[in-house]
Amino acid sequence: MTGRLGWAGPRPWLVAFALLGLPLCLALALIVPFGEVADESAHMLRAVALLDGQVVGHRETVTYSDGVARPAAGVTLDPAWEVLSRGRPPAPHANPVPEPMPAPGAPAFLPLYTIGTYFPGFYVPAALGIGAG
């Protein structure tokens, strides 16, 4: 073989990403408030659950604000963490939410849906950061 292992200069896709993608990512990171991304609070709860020793989520049946009972994967934590993880409360008029939301102070099941089943290794850095904080 006569091909070279290295590359002579930056590839066009790398330059395009550096010029377009990185500034956009930085701008969005600064513009979007904490707790306003669709599943950000669920990822935080998953990290807190890992810190609490819950390596994998479990399933329970939850009744939602639309009156339908559905199975959901989640974790058992103090609901105060759920309140802290959001920028504003859920909107039951837009999406069904678990009802009633338990009061902070005693552990309760918090549905995380598919996030409750994600590989726990992804949440170790976040859990260590929350634990250190």
Short mmCIF file of N, CA and C in Angstrom, two decimals:
data_model
loop_
_atom_site.label_atom_id
_atom_site.label_comp_id
_atom_site.label_asym_id
_atom_site.label_seq_id
_atom_site.Cartn_x
_atom_site.Cartn_y
_atom_site.Cartn_z
N MET A 1 0.84 -1.18 0.00
CA MET A 1 0.00 0.00 0.00
C MET A 1 0.88 1.24 0.00
N THR A 2 0.45 2.23 -0.71
CA THR A 2 1.23 3.45 -0.81
C THR A 2 0.52 4.64 -0.19
N GLY A 3 -0.66 4.43 0.44
CA GLY A 3 -1.41 5.54 1.04
C GLY A 3 -0.76 6.06 2.30
N ARG A 4 -1.10 7.30 2.64
CA ARG A 4 -0.57 7.92 3.85
C ARG A 4 -1.54 7.72 5.00
N LEU A 5 -0.99 7.58 6.19
CA LEU A 5 -1.83 7.41 7.37
C LEU A 5 -2.36 8.75 7.88
N GLY A 6 -1.58 9.81 7.79
CA GLY A 6 -2.01 11.12 8.27
C GLY A 6 -2.80 11.86 7.21
N TRP A 7 -3.27 13.05 7.53
CA TRP A 7 -3.95 13.87 6.55
C TRP A 7 -3.27 15.22 6.47
N ALA A 8 -3.26 15.79 5.28
CA ALA A 8 -2.46 16.98 5.00
C ALA A 8 -3.00 18.23 5.67
N GLY A 9 -4.28 18.39 5.75
CA GLY A 9 -4.86 19.60 6.32
C GLY A 9 -6.25 19.33 6.86
N PRO A 10 -6.88 20.37 7.38
CA PRO A 10 -8.23 20.17 7.93
C PRO A 10 -9.23 19.80 6.84
N ARG A 11 -10.07 18.89 7.15
CA ARG A 11 -11.12 18.47 6.23
C ARG A 11 -12.20 19.55 6.17
N PRO A 12 -12.90 19.68 5.05
CA PRO A 12 -13.94 20.72 4.94
C PRO A 12 -15.05 20.56 5.98
N TRP A 13 -15.44 19.33 6.31
CA TRP A 13 -16.51 19.14 7.30
C TRP A 13 -16.06 19.58 8.69
N LEU A 14 -14.77 19.41 8.98
CA LEU A 14 -14.25 19.84 10.28
C LEU A 14 -14.24 21.36 10.39
N VAL A 15 -13.86 22.01 9.32
CA VAL A 15 -13.86 23.47 9.29
C VAL A 15 -15.29 24.00 9.39
N ALA A 16 -16.22 23.38 8.65
CA ALA A 16 -17.62 23.80 8.69
C ALA A 16 -18.19 23.64 10.10
N PHE A 17 -17.87 22.54 10.75
CA PHE A 17 -18.36 22.34 12.12
C PHE A 17 -17.77 23.38 13.06
N ALA A 18 -16.49 23.64 12.94
CA ALA A 18 -15.84 24.61 13.82
C ALA A 18 -16.41 26.01 13.62
N LEU A 19 -16.71 26.37 12.38
CA LEU A 19 -17.21 27.72 12.10
C LEU A 19 -18.70 27.89 12.36
N LEU A 20 -19.48 26.82 12.17
CA LEU A 20 -20.93 26.93 12.31
C LEU A 20 -21.46 26.25 13.57
N GLY A 21 -21.03 25.02 13.79
CA GLY A 21 -21.59 24.22 14.89
C GLY A 21 -21.18 24.68 16.27
N LEU A 22 -19.90 24.95 16.46
CA LEU A 22 -19.44 25.32 17.80
C LEU A 22 -20.02 26.64 18.29
N PRO A 23 -20.06 27.71 17.47
CA PRO A 23 -20.69 28.94 17.95
C PRO A 23 -22.18 28.76 18.25
N LEU A 24 -22.88 27.98 17.42
CA LEU A 24 -24.30 27.74 17.66
C LEU A 24 -24.50 26.99 18.97
N CYS A 25 -23.70 25.96 19.22
CA CYS A 25 -23.80 25.20 20.48
C CYS A 25 -23.54 26.10 21.68
N LEU A 26 -22.55 26.95 21.59
CA LEU A 26 -22.23 27.86 22.68
C LEU A 26 -23.37 28.85 22.91
N ALA A 27 -23.91 29.41 21.83
CA ALA A 27 -25.02 30.36 21.96
C ALA A 27 -26.23 29.69 22.60
N LEU A 28 -26.59 28.50 22.14
CA LEU A 28 -27.76 27.80 22.71
C LEU A 28 -27.52 27.42 24.17
N ALA A 29 -26.30 27.06 24.52
CA ALA A 29 -26.00 26.73 25.91
C ALA A 29 -26.20 27.93 26.82
N LEU A 30 -25.94 29.12 26.32
CA LEU A 30 -26.11 30.33 27.13
C LEU A 30 -27.54 30.86 27.11
N ILE A 31 -28.28 30.62 26.03
CA ILE A 31 -29.63 31.16 25.88
C ILE A 31 -30.67 30.34 26.63
N VAL A 32 -30.59 29.01 26.55
CA VAL A 32 -31.62 28.14 27.12
C VAL A 32 -31.46 28.08 28.64
N PRO A 33 -32.51 28.45 29.41
CA PRO A 33 -32.41 28.40 30.87
C PRO A 33 -32.33 26.97 31.39
N PHE A 34 -31.73 26.80 32.57
CA PHE A 34 -31.66 25.48 33.21
C PHE A 34 -33.07 24.94 33.43
N GLY A 35 -33.24 23.66 33.21
CA GLY A 35 -34.52 23.01 33.45
C GLY A 35 -35.53 23.20 32.34
N GLU A 36 -35.19 23.85 31.24
CA GLU A 36 -36.14 24.12 30.17
C GLU A 36 -35.99 23.18 28.98
N VAL A 37 -34.98 22.34 28.96
CA VAL A 37 -34.83 21.35 27.91
C VAL A 37 -35.76 20.18 28.26
N ALA A 38 -36.36 19.58 27.26
CA ALA A 38 -37.43 18.61 27.47
C ALA A 38 -37.12 17.54 28.51
N ASP A 39 -35.97 16.89 28.47
CA ASP A 39 -35.71 15.80 29.40
C ASP A 39 -34.55 16.09 30.35
N GLU A 40 -34.17 17.34 30.48
CA GLU A 40 -33.05 17.70 31.34
C GLU A 40 -33.30 17.31 32.80
N SER A 41 -34.51 17.54 33.28
CA SER A 41 -34.81 17.21 34.68
C SER A 41 -34.77 15.71 34.92
N ALA A 42 -35.21 14.92 33.93
CA ALA A 42 -35.17 13.47 34.08
C ALA A 42 -33.73 12.96 34.15
N HIS A 43 -32.84 13.55 33.37
CA HIS A 43 -31.43 13.14 33.44
C HIS A 43 -30.82 13.49 34.79
N MET A 44 -31.20 14.65 35.34
CA MET A 44 -30.69 15.02 36.66
C MET A 44 -31.21 14.04 37.71
N LEU A 45 -32.49 13.69 37.64
CA LEU A 45 -33.06 12.74 38.60
C LEU A 45 -32.39 11.38 38.49
N ARG A 46 -32.02 10.99 37.28
CA ARG A 46 -31.32 9.71 37.08
C ARG A 46 -29.96 9.73 37.76
N ALA A 47 -29.25 10.87 37.68
CA ALA A 47 -27.96 11.00 38.35
C ALA A 47 -28.12 10.99 39.87
N VAL A 48 -29.15 11.66 40.37
CA VAL A 48 -29.40 11.68 41.82
C VAL A 48 -29.75 10.27 42.31
N ALA A 49 -30.54 9.54 41.52
CA ALA A 49 -30.89 8.17 41.89
C ALA A 49 -29.66 7.27 41.93
N LEU A 50 -28.75 7.46 40.99
CA LEU A 50 -27.51 6.69 41.00
C LEU A 50 -26.70 7.01 42.25
N LEU A 51 -26.65 8.27 42.61
CA LEU A 51 -25.96 8.69 43.84
C LEU A 51 -26.61 8.06 45.06
N ASP A 52 -27.93 7.83 44.97
CA ASP A 52 -28.68 7.22 46.07
C ASP A 52 -28.56 5.69 46.07
N GLY A 53 -27.87 5.12 45.07
CA GLY A 53 -27.67 3.68 45.03
C GLY A 53 -28.62 2.94 44.11
N GLN A 54 -29.48 3.63 43.41
CA GLN A 54 -30.40 3.00 42.47
C GLN A 54 -29.72 2.91 41.10
N VAL A 55 -29.14 1.78 40.83
CA VAL A 55 -28.35 1.61 39.60
C VAL A 55 -29.26 1.56 38.38
N VAL A 56 -30.41 0.94 38.50
CA VAL A 56 -31.35 0.82 37.39
C VAL A 56 -32.72 1.25 37.88
N GLY A 57 -33.48 1.89 37.01
CA GLY A 57 -34.84 2.26 37.36
C GLY A 57 -35.75 1.05 37.44
N HIS A 58 -36.95 1.25 37.95
CA HIS A 58 -37.93 0.16 38.02
C HIS A 58 -39.27 0.66 37.47
N ARG A 59 -40.20 -0.27 37.26
CA ARG A 59 -41.50 0.10 36.69
C ARG A 59 -42.58 0.11 37.76
N GLU A 60 -43.47 1.08 37.62
CA GLU A 60 -44.69 1.15 38.43
C GLU A 60 -45.80 1.68 37.55
N THR A 61 -47.04 1.44 37.95
CA THR A 61 -48.18 1.99 37.23
C THR A 61 -48.52 3.34 37.83
N VAL A 62 -48.65 4.33 36.97
CA VAL A 62 -48.88 5.70 37.41
C VAL A 62 -50.17 6.20 36.78
N THR A 63 -51.02 6.87 37.57
CA THR A 63 -52.23 7.50 37.05
C THR A 63 -51.89 8.94 36.68
N TYR A 64 -52.25 9.33 35.47
CA TYR A 64 -51.91 10.65 34.95
C TYR A 64 -53.10 11.60 35.05
N SER A 65 -52.84 12.88 34.79
CA SER A 65 -53.87 13.90 34.93
C SER A 65 -55.03 13.71 33.96
N ASP A 66 -54.85 12.90 32.92
CA ASP A 66 -55.95 12.61 32.00
C ASP A 66 -56.78 11.42 32.46
N GLY A 67 -56.45 10.85 33.64
CA GLY A 67 -57.21 9.76 34.23
C GLY A 67 -56.80 8.37 33.80
N VAL A 68 -55.82 8.25 32.92
CA VAL A 68 -55.37 6.96 32.41
C VAL A 68 -54.18 6.46 33.24
N ALA A 69 -54.23 5.18 33.63
CA ALA A 69 -53.12 4.56 34.35
C ALA A 69 -52.22 3.87 33.34
N ARG A 70 -50.92 4.21 33.39
CA ARG A 70 -49.96 3.64 32.46
C ARG A 70 -48.73 3.18 33.22
N PRO A 71 -48.07 2.12 32.74
CA PRO A 71 -46.79 1.74 33.37
C PRO A 71 -45.71 2.74 32.95
N ALA A 72 -44.80 3.01 33.88
CA ALA A 72 -43.71 3.94 33.59
C ALA A 72 -42.45 3.45 34.30
N ALA A 73 -41.31 3.65 33.67
CA ALA A 73 -40.03 3.36 34.31
C ALA A 73 -39.58 4.62 35.03
N GLY A 74 -39.01 4.44 36.22
CA GLY A 74 -38.57 5.60 36.99
C GLY A 74 -37.74 5.19 38.18
N VAL A 75 -37.61 6.12 39.11
CA VAL A 75 -36.81 5.92 40.31
C VAL A 75 -37.61 6.39 41.52
N THR A 76 -37.17 5.99 42.70
CA THR A 76 -37.82 6.42 43.94
C THR A 76 -36.89 7.40 44.65
N LEU A 77 -37.33 8.65 44.70
CA LEU A 77 -36.55 9.73 45.31
C LEU A 77 -37.46 10.68 46.05
N ASP A 78 -36.86 11.58 46.81
CA ASP A 78 -37.61 12.66 47.43
C ASP A 78 -38.09 13.58 46.32
N PRO A 79 -39.38 13.89 46.22
CA PRO A 79 -39.89 14.76 45.16
C PRO A 79 -39.29 16.17 45.16
N ALA A 80 -38.61 16.54 46.24
CA ALA A 80 -37.94 17.84 46.25
C ALA A 80 -36.92 17.93 45.11
N TRP A 81 -36.30 16.80 44.75
CA TRP A 81 -35.35 16.80 43.65
C TRP A 81 -36.04 17.11 42.33
N GLU A 82 -37.27 16.64 42.17
CA GLU A 82 -38.02 16.90 40.94
C GLU A 82 -38.34 18.39 40.84
N VAL A 83 -38.70 19.00 41.95
CA VAL A 83 -39.00 20.43 41.97
C VAL A 83 -37.74 21.23 41.64
N LEU A 84 -36.60 20.84 42.22
CA LEU A 84 -35.34 21.54 41.98
C LEU A 84 -34.84 21.40 40.54
N SER A 85 -35.22 20.31 39.89
CA SER A 85 -34.68 20.03 38.56
C SER A 85 -35.40 20.77 37.44
N ARG A 86 -36.47 21.46 37.74
CA ARG A 86 -37.26 22.14 36.70
C ARG A 86 -37.16 23.65 36.82
N GLY A 87 -37.22 24.32 35.67
CA GLY A 87 -37.26 25.77 35.65
C GLY A 87 -38.65 26.28 35.99
N ARG A 88 -39.66 25.48 35.66
CA ARG A 88 -41.06 25.80 35.98
C ARG A 88 -41.84 24.50 36.09
N PRO A 89 -42.99 24.50 36.75
CA PRO A 89 -43.73 23.25 36.91
C PRO A 89 -44.28 22.73 35.58
N PRO A 90 -44.56 21.41 35.50
CA PRO A 90 -45.12 20.84 34.27
C PRO A 90 -46.49 21.46 33.97
N ALA A 91 -46.87 21.45 32.72
CA ALA A 91 -48.15 22.01 32.29
C ALA A 91 -49.14 20.88 31.99
N PRO A 92 -50.02 20.53 32.94
CA PRO A 92 -50.94 19.40 32.70
C PRO A 92 -51.94 19.67 31.58
N HIS A 93 -52.19 20.93 31.24
CA HIS A 93 -53.11 21.21 30.13
C HIS A 93 -52.47 20.90 28.78
N ALA A 94 -51.15 20.84 28.72
CA ALA A 94 -50.45 20.54 27.47
C ALA A 94 -50.08 19.07 27.36
N ASN A 95 -49.61 18.48 28.44
CA ASN A 95 -49.21 17.07 28.46
C ASN A 95 -49.70 16.45 29.76
N PRO A 96 -50.16 15.20 29.71
CA PRO A 96 -50.55 14.54 30.95
C PRO A 96 -49.35 14.39 31.88
N VAL A 97 -49.53 14.69 33.14
CA VAL A 97 -48.47 14.56 34.14
C VAL A 97 -48.94 13.61 35.22
N PRO A 98 -48.02 12.97 35.94
CA PRO A 98 -48.42 12.09 37.03
C PRO A 98 -49.23 12.87 38.06
N GLU A 99 -50.26 12.26 38.56
CA GLU A 99 -51.13 12.94 39.50
C GLU A 99 -51.48 12.01 40.64
N PRO A 100 -51.55 12.44 41.85
CA PRO A 100 -51.09 13.76 42.29
C PRO A 100 -49.57 13.74 42.47
N MET A 101 -48.94 14.88 42.31
CA MET A 101 -47.50 14.97 42.52
C MET A 101 -47.27 14.90 44.02
N PRO A 102 -46.46 13.94 44.48
CA PRO A 102 -46.26 13.79 45.92
C PRO A 102 -45.55 15.00 46.52
N ALA A 103 -45.83 15.25 47.79
CA ALA A 103 -45.21 16.37 48.49
C ALA A 103 -43.77 16.02 48.85
N PRO A 104 -42.87 17.00 48.81
CA PRO A 104 -41.48 16.74 49.20
C PRO A 104 -41.38 16.28 50.66
N GLY A 105 -40.39 15.46 50.94
CA GLY A 105 -40.15 15.01 52.31
C GLY A 105 -40.08 13.51 52.46
N ALA A 106 -40.83 12.77 51.65
CA ALA A 106 -40.82 11.31 51.73
C ALA A 106 -40.54 10.75 50.34
N PRO A 107 -39.75 9.69 50.23
CA PRO A 107 -39.46 9.12 48.90
C PRO A 107 -40.74 8.70 48.18
N ALA A 108 -40.76 8.95 46.88
CA ALA A 108 -41.91 8.60 46.04
C ALA A 108 -41.38 8.21 44.66
N PHE A 109 -42.20 7.48 43.92
CA PHE A 109 -41.84 7.07 42.57
C PHE A 109 -41.95 8.27 41.64
N LEU A 110 -40.88 8.53 40.89
CA LEU A 110 -40.86 9.60 39.91
C LEU A 110 -40.60 8.99 38.54
N PRO A 111 -41.56 9.05 37.62
CA PRO A 111 -41.36 8.44 36.30
C PRO A 111 -40.33 9.19 35.48
N LEU A 112 -39.41 8.43 34.88
CA LEU A 112 -38.38 8.99 34.00
C LEU A 112 -38.51 8.41 32.59
N TYR A 113 -39.41 7.44 32.43
CA TYR A 113 -39.66 6.78 31.16
C TYR A 113 -38.39 6.09 30.67
N THR A 114 -37.99 6.26 29.43
CA THR A 114 -36.84 5.50 28.93
C THR A 114 -35.54 5.87 29.63
N ILE A 115 -35.44 7.08 30.14
CA ILE A 115 -34.21 7.51 30.81
C ILE A 115 -33.93 6.66 32.05
N GLY A 116 -34.97 6.13 32.67
CA GLY A 116 -34.80 5.27 33.84
C GLY A 116 -34.08 3.97 33.53
N THR A 117 -33.98 3.62 32.25
CA THR A 117 -33.33 2.37 31.86
C THR A 117 -31.99 2.58 31.17
N TYR A 118 -31.52 3.81 31.06
CA TYR A 118 -30.24 4.07 30.39
C TYR A 118 -29.07 3.50 31.19
N PHE A 119 -27.97 3.23 30.52
CA PHE A 119 -26.77 2.70 31.13
C PHE A 119 -26.29 3.63 32.25
N PRO A 120 -26.15 3.11 33.48
CA PRO A 120 -25.80 3.97 34.61
C PRO A 120 -24.43 4.63 34.51
N GLY A 121 -23.51 4.05 33.74
CA GLY A 121 -22.19 4.64 33.63
C GLY A 121 -22.20 6.05 33.06
N PHE A 122 -23.22 6.35 32.23
CA PHE A 122 -23.32 7.70 31.67
C PHE A 122 -23.57 8.76 32.74
N TYR A 123 -24.11 8.35 33.87
CA TYR A 123 -24.52 9.30 34.90
C TYR A 123 -23.54 9.40 36.06
N VAL A 124 -22.45 8.65 36.01
CA VAL A 124 -21.47 8.68 37.09
C VAL A 124 -20.86 10.08 37.25
N PRO A 125 -20.40 10.75 36.19
CA PRO A 125 -19.85 12.10 36.37
C PRO A 125 -20.85 13.08 36.99
N ALA A 126 -22.09 13.04 36.52
CA ALA A 126 -23.11 13.96 37.07
C ALA A 126 -23.40 13.62 38.53
N ALA A 127 -23.47 12.33 38.85
CA ALA A 127 -23.74 11.93 40.24
C ALA A 127 -22.61 12.37 41.15
N LEU A 128 -21.38 12.24 40.69
CA LEU A 128 -20.24 12.68 41.50
C LEU A 128 -20.26 14.20 41.69
N GLY A 129 -20.64 14.94 40.65
CA GLY A 129 -20.74 16.38 40.77
C GLY A 129 -21.83 16.80 41.73
N ILE A 130 -22.98 16.16 41.66
CA ILE A 130 -24.07 16.48 42.58
C ILE A 130 -23.68 16.11 44.00
N GLY A 131 -23.03 14.96 44.16
CA GLY A 131 -22.58 14.54 45.48
C GLY A 131 -21.56 15.49 46.07
N ALA A 132 -20.65 15.97 45.24
CA ALA A 132 -19.65 16.93 45.72
C ALA A 132 -20.27 18.26 46.09
N GLY A 133 -21.34 18.63 45.34
CA GLY A 133 -22.03 19.89 45.61
C GLY A 133 -22.81 19.84 46.87
#
